[in-house]
XYZ file of C-alpha atoms in Angstrom:
388
model
C 172.828 -29.533 176.079
C 175.695 -31.172 177.887
C 176.281 -34.940 177.859
C 176.369 -35.399 181.687
C 173.116 -35.841 183.471
C 171.382 -32.594 184.526
C 170.492 -32.705 188.258
C 167.743 -30.087 188.215
C 164.604 -29.396 186.270
C 163.775 -26.302 184.260
C 161.037 -25.615 186.779
C 163.672 -25.669 189.597
C 165.801 -23.143 187.706
C 162.749 -20.935 187.125
C 161.712 -21.119 190.765
C 165.240 -20.157 191.832
C 165.357 -17.007 189.684
C 161.884 -16.078 190.722
C 163.072 -16.364 194.385
C 166.249 -14.404 193.633
C 164.355 -11.674 191.720
C 162.022 -11.302 194.753
C 164.610 -11.336 197.597
C 167.932 -10.477 195.953
C 168.958 -7.000 197.189
C 172.254 -5.251 196.714
C 172.656 -4.569 192.914
C 174.761 -6.469 190.395
C 177.758 -7.123 192.644
C 175.522 -8.869 195.264
C 173.334 -10.596 192.718
C 176.251 -12.082 190.825
C 177.734 -13.353 194.133
C 174.377 -14.837 195.107
C 174.234 -16.771 191.784
C 177.768 -18.096 192.310
C 177.124 -19.029 195.936
C 173.700 -20.709 195.270
C 174.184 -22.299 191.816
C 177.890 -23.184 191.899
C 178.696 -23.925 195.524
C 175.376 -24.994 197.252
C 173.256 -26.571 194.534
C 176.148 -27.391 192.122
C 173.907 -27.033 189.189
C 176.486 -24.963 187.363
C 180.280 -25.533 187.300
C 182.810 -22.867 188.260
C 184.048 -22.776 184.717
C 180.492 -22.330 183.281
C 179.941 -19.489 185.693
C 183.156 -17.722 184.733
C 182.183 -18.103 181.029
C 178.826 -16.560 181.724
C 180.253 -13.688 183.743
C 182.740 -12.871 180.868
C 180.076 -13.006 178.200
C 177.642 -10.905 180.247
C 180.347 -8.214 180.711
C 181.378 -8.252 177.051
C 177.730 -7.738 175.794
C 175.760 -4.509 176.434
C 172.973 -4.350 179.037
C 172.508 -5.143 182.718
C 175.125 -7.597 184.016
C 173.078 -9.570 186.481
C 170.220 -10.163 184.096
C 172.538 -11.291 181.371
C 174.263 -13.693 183.707
C 170.905 -15.178 184.729
C 169.942 -15.625 181.029
C 173.250 -17.323 180.324
C 173.036 -19.675 183.349
C 169.481 -20.673 182.195
C 170.958 -21.365 178.746
C 173.783 -23.722 180.098
C 171.554 -26.792 180.303
C 168.157 -25.806 178.906
C 169.264 -23.658 176.018
C 166.874 -21.105 174.624
C 163.864 -22.156 176.772
C 166.013 -22.007 179.875
C 167.510 -18.657 178.904
C 164.061 -17.159 178.221
C 162.327 -18.261 181.382
C 165.350 -17.584 183.640
C 165.432 -14.022 182.298
C 161.666 -13.491 182.747
C 161.653 -15.106 186.240
C 164.573 -12.973 187.318
C 163.099 -9.680 186.174
C 159.360 -9.959 186.630
C 159.237 -9.749 190.490
C 161.016 -6.461 190.606
C 159.165 -5.098 187.645
C 155.853 -5.736 189.492
C 157.202 -4.004 192.610
C 158.383 -0.835 190.792
C 155.024 -0.550 188.915
C 153.175 -0.723 192.244
C 155.519 1.870 193.709
C 154.948 3.996 190.658
C 151.222 3.881 191.306
C 151.810 4.839 194.957
C 154.145 7.605 193.876
C 151.519 9.224 191.644
C 148.689 8.583 194.112
C 150.468 10.294 197.116
C 152.465 12.899 195.227
C 155.926 12.052 196.527
C 158.263 9.675 198.122
C 159.356 11.232 201.429
C 158.569 7.947 203.222
C 160.384 5.991 200.532
C 163.386 8.210 200.876
C 163.385 7.715 204.572
C 163.405 3.912 203.968
C 166.147 4.347 201.331
C 168.283 6.146 203.918
C 168.460 3.077 206.057
C 168.272 0.498 203.300
C 170.822 2.185 201.087
C 173.308 2.268 203.910
C 172.726 -1.444 204.803
C 173.012 -2.389 201.099
C 176.538 -0.977 201.139
C 177.498 -3.486 203.821
C 175.929 -6.234 201.734
C 177.781 -5.377 198.464
C 181.138 -4.943 200.283
C 180.883 -8.478 201.613
C 179.625 -9.788 198.253
C 182.490 -8.013 196.434
C 184.932 -9.626 198.779
C 183.564 -13.147 198.356
C 183.324 -12.767 194.575
C 186.954 -11.709 194.486
C 188.217 -14.554 196.601
C 186.289 -17.210 194.613
C 187.187 -15.988 191.122
C 190.725 -14.672 191.568
C 192.218 -15.887 194.840
C 192.441 -15.060 198.581
C 194.035 -11.854 199.780
C 197.342 -13.571 200.755
C 200.883 -13.212 199.609
C 200.937 -16.632 197.949
C 197.865 -15.864 195.913
C 199.342 -12.502 194.865
C 202.471 -14.300 193.623
C 200.550 -17.147 191.858
C 198.086 -14.896 190.101
C 200.077 -11.699 189.842
C 198.829 -10.611 186.489
C 195.111 -11.335 187.482
C 195.524 -9.148 190.622
C 197.077 -6.346 188.496
C 194.005 -6.627 186.182
C 191.750 -6.490 189.201
C 193.425 -3.318 190.488
C 193.400 -1.682 187.069
C 189.677 -2.413 186.689
C 188.919 -1.094 190.245
C 190.944 2.097 189.928
C 189.740 3.042 186.396
C 186.074 2.367 187.247
C 186.347 4.384 190.478
C 188.046 7.361 188.679
C 185.908 7.382 185.526
C 182.766 6.128 187.226
C 181.999 3.923 184.119
C 183.029 0.490 182.954
C 185.206 0.412 179.844
C 184.496 -2.458 177.466
C 187.714 -1.949 175.503
C 189.696 -2.223 178.726
C 188.032 -5.576 179.465
C 188.723 -6.991 175.973
C 192.179 -5.552 175.856
C 193.389 -7.073 179.086
C 191.685 -10.328 178.225
C 193.565 -10.589 174.894
C 196.736 -9.641 176.675
C 196.421 -12.425 179.242
C 195.487 -14.866 176.454
C 198.599 -14.004 174.495
C 200.688 -14.227 177.712
C 199.404 -17.554 179.009
C 198.040 -19.505 175.975
C 198.571 -17.798 172.662
C 196.659 -19.246 169.745
C 198.495 -21.740 167.665
C 197.316 -20.126 164.419
C 195.623 -17.201 163.117
C 193.337 -19.016 160.597
C 190.621 -19.991 163.101
C 187.036 -18.932 162.495
C 186.392 -15.603 164.044
C 183.085 -14.713 165.769
C 181.836 -11.147 165.637
C 179.667 -10.974 168.664
C 179.837 -7.213 169.284
C 178.976 -5.428 166.076
C 175.868 -3.382 166.715
C 173.915 -1.092 164.370
C 173.119 2.415 165.535
C 169.472 3.440 165.301
C 168.731 7.154 165.200
C 165.459 7.213 163.303
C 162.255 8.088 165.257
C 159.155 6.629 163.696
C 156.884 9.298 164.969
C 156.455 11.673 167.835
C 154.223 9.479 170.053
C 155.427 8.989 173.523
C 155.482 5.254 173.468
C 157.519 5.094 170.256
C 160.024 7.621 171.570
C 160.273 5.663 174.871
C 160.805 2.363 172.998
C 163.631 3.865 170.942
C 165.386 5.503 173.820
C 165.214 2.541 176.148
C 166.232 0.122 173.429
C 169.314 2.278 173.017
C 169.907 2.209 176.763
C 169.781 -1.620 176.727
C 171.874 -2.053 173.505
C 174.695 0.446 173.920
C 175.394 0.677 177.644
C 177.902 -1.846 179.091
C 178.327 -3.002 182.625
C 176.202 -2.867 185.667
C 173.338 -0.626 186.708
C 175.866 1.929 187.767
C 176.751 2.416 184.088
C 173.190 2.953 182.802
C 172.077 5.555 185.433
C 173.934 8.514 183.746
C 172.631 7.526 180.320
C 169.063 7.395 181.695
C 169.391 10.696 183.398
C 170.686 12.410 180.267
C 167.760 11.085 178.157
C 164.962 11.174 180.592
C 165.745 14.502 182.344
C 167.811 16.631 180.005
C 166.852 15.606 176.507
C 163.245 14.447 176.585
C 162.121 16.193 179.802
C 159.945 13.252 180.768
C 160.823 13.580 184.560
C 162.277 16.313 186.753
C 165.632 15.878 188.547
C 163.869 14.994 191.785
C 161.572 12.418 190.079
C 164.675 10.703 188.528
C 166.424 10.584 191.880
C 163.293 9.055 193.359
C 163.385 6.436 190.496
C 166.880 5.451 191.407
C 165.900 5.252 195.030
C 163.113 2.938 194.006
C 165.540 0.660 192.153
C 167.787 0.481 195.291
C 165.098 -0.441 197.778
C 163.609 -3.210 195.590
C 165.220 -6.517 194.804
C 166.477 -7.702 191.446
C 168.487 -5.718 188.827
C 168.877 -2.014 189.288
C 167.949 -1.365 185.650
C 164.347 -2.370 186.448
C 163.970 1.311 187.411
C 163.059 1.829 183.759
C 159.727 0.308 184.693
C 159.065 3.030 187.274
C 160.231 5.756 184.857
C 157.981 4.321 182.080
C 155.025 4.264 184.401
C 155.443 7.926 185.464
C 155.676 8.944 181.737
C 152.883 6.855 180.234
C 151.212 4.674 182.842
C 151.337 0.865 182.622
C 151.820 0.716 178.905
C 154.867 2.962 179.336
C 156.267 0.680 182.076
C 155.879 -2.374 179.834
C 157.384 -0.706 176.774
C 160.339 0.689 178.755
C 161.143 -2.733 180.342
C 160.764 -4.721 177.180
C 162.792 -2.278 175.147
C 165.667 -2.226 177.757
C 165.898 -6.014 178.391
C 165.314 -7.341 174.803
C 168.758 -6.342 173.591
C 170.552 -7.910 176.537
C 168.562 -11.093 176.038
C 169.434 -11.286 172.358
C 173.121 -10.332 172.944
C 173.410 -13.098 175.473
C 171.665 -16.051 173.730
C 172.920 -15.399 170.157
C 176.653 -15.825 170.915
C 176.065 -18.247 173.865
C 176.025 -21.477 171.758
C 179.251 -20.548 170.013
C 180.790 -19.320 173.271
C 180.147 -22.625 175.009
C 181.660 -24.506 172.056
C 184.949 -22.705 172.074
C 185.229 -22.095 175.820
C 187.295 -25.169 176.494
C 190.057 -23.977 174.207
C 193.174 -22.971 176.325
C 193.437 -19.591 174.664
C 189.801 -18.814 175.321
C 190.109 -19.939 178.842
C 193.000 -17.537 179.403
C 190.974 -14.812 177.735
C 188.067 -15.591 180.085
C 190.385 -15.543 183.129
C 191.799 -12.220 182.194
C 188.383 -10.666 181.574
C 186.944 -12.135 184.811
C 189.725 -10.530 186.818
C 189.227 -7.061 185.374
C 185.475 -7.350 185.530
C 185.532 -8.317 189.241
C 187.917 -5.341 189.821
C 185.547 -3.017 187.959
C 182.555 -4.228 190.134
C 184.752 -3.522 193.219
C 185.423 -0.041 191.962
C 181.705 0.455 191.357
C 181.118 -0.446 195.014
C 183.341 2.426 196.071
C 181.515 4.805 193.735
C 178.192 3.722 195.149
C 179.473 4.013 198.686
C 180.454 7.611 198.185
C 177.047 8.489 196.699
C 175.127 6.699 199.370
C 176.779 7.283 202.712
C 176.102 11.012 203.317
C 176.780 11.264 207.099
C 178.171 9.516 210.151
C 174.879 7.702 210.948
C 174.599 6.062 207.469
C 178.235 4.991 207.689
C 177.480 3.355 211.064
C 174.444 1.518 209.658
C 176.649 0.200 206.785
C 179.392 -0.933 209.119
C 176.900 -2.636 211.402
C 175.215 -4.472 208.515
C 178.591 -5.701 207.280
C 179.583 -6.982 210.722
C 176.158 -8.596 211.257
C 176.454 -10.607 207.972
C 179.995 -11.658 208.893
C 179.343 -12.819 212.424
C 175.683 -13.782 212.324
C 175.818 -16.662 209.800
C 172.141 -17.414 209.667
C 171.114 -13.827 209.116
C 169.290 -13.324 205.793
C 169.674 -10.106 203.813
C 165.819 -9.336 203.557
C 165.608 -9.315 207.411
C 168.656 -7.012 207.725
C 167.126 -4.646 205.156
C 163.741 -4.662 206.905
C 165.427 -3.599 210.063
C 167.450 -0.979 208.200
C 164.205 0.440 206.620
C 162.557 0.694 210.029
C 165.595 2.511 211.328
C 165.542 4.906 208.378
C 161.946 5.760 209.031
C 162.679 6.377 212.687
C 165.709 8.572 211.950
C 164.127 10.689 209.135
C 160.471 10.819 209.960
C 160.087 10.220 213.633
C 163.172 11.674 215.348
């Protein structure tokens, strides 16, 4: 725990993440920006430097980005209890929602109404994440001005590299993040010696043994792998889930999997919580619990285990340069992910108009809250798809 006085209680932190997990729409880009806006700027519970450290560590470790950042921010002042409760509070609201939607899905035999809602909500979410991506970029790298481009030229180059590569490959490359971080460290603040203690944070064992043929054990193993070996945001884990759920294990049909992704988009919290919906369809409530626990346990461990050491060495100038370099390419990768999601979501002129209107509404109507905007978009989607 830091020496200065902590200005908030553990319960206040838990309450915040319960609220964010209940109302935070827009996927990892928006959720990361919400945390920075709320905890760094408004509440001032977390410093800008601590936030950057958490974002860097969350990107370096496998698993869902937003959930890992929440766990790290809980760790900053309240260590392991804070990390544990912040993670649970952030994930549990959306988990409950997707399980309830899974019950409705099985009861009514489809999601035509949900897909109609997703048509409107998905388009509005694009506006939200575009604005969030812009704010995150300006706060972590600099404003889109010539002076900023000159001052932070290398960071802007990293940003563009991360955005372009993520857009082209549609995945986030951990080796790219580390490589550019090391390059910037050597450029700005090279280590004075090579005899410092090294920390191996990212050596993972591969598990291929299946204990038996029961569905829950197979699910636990598969979703543990998903949580342990997929880096980046929810965008990165979706192809991995599709390959295992639809093609390899045949747990769901292609349409059911697309419906599961739609559920993740129309509910708040991390996109990865769709594993709860998938688990429910495969094996009921026990399946939902097993899928969620198996997916989020690795990201929890890979965040809290190195967090203590990461905080200790984070004030070193070389480590600061490394974090700055990684932060720039991570924010670029998130921006590239926004472009990929936009291409997949905006299927026609009407959805494009909804996205633009949501973006303009958030920019010019300062007091407009995202849940109200999404409720309006959901009603609009129903009118367009089911009524008109």
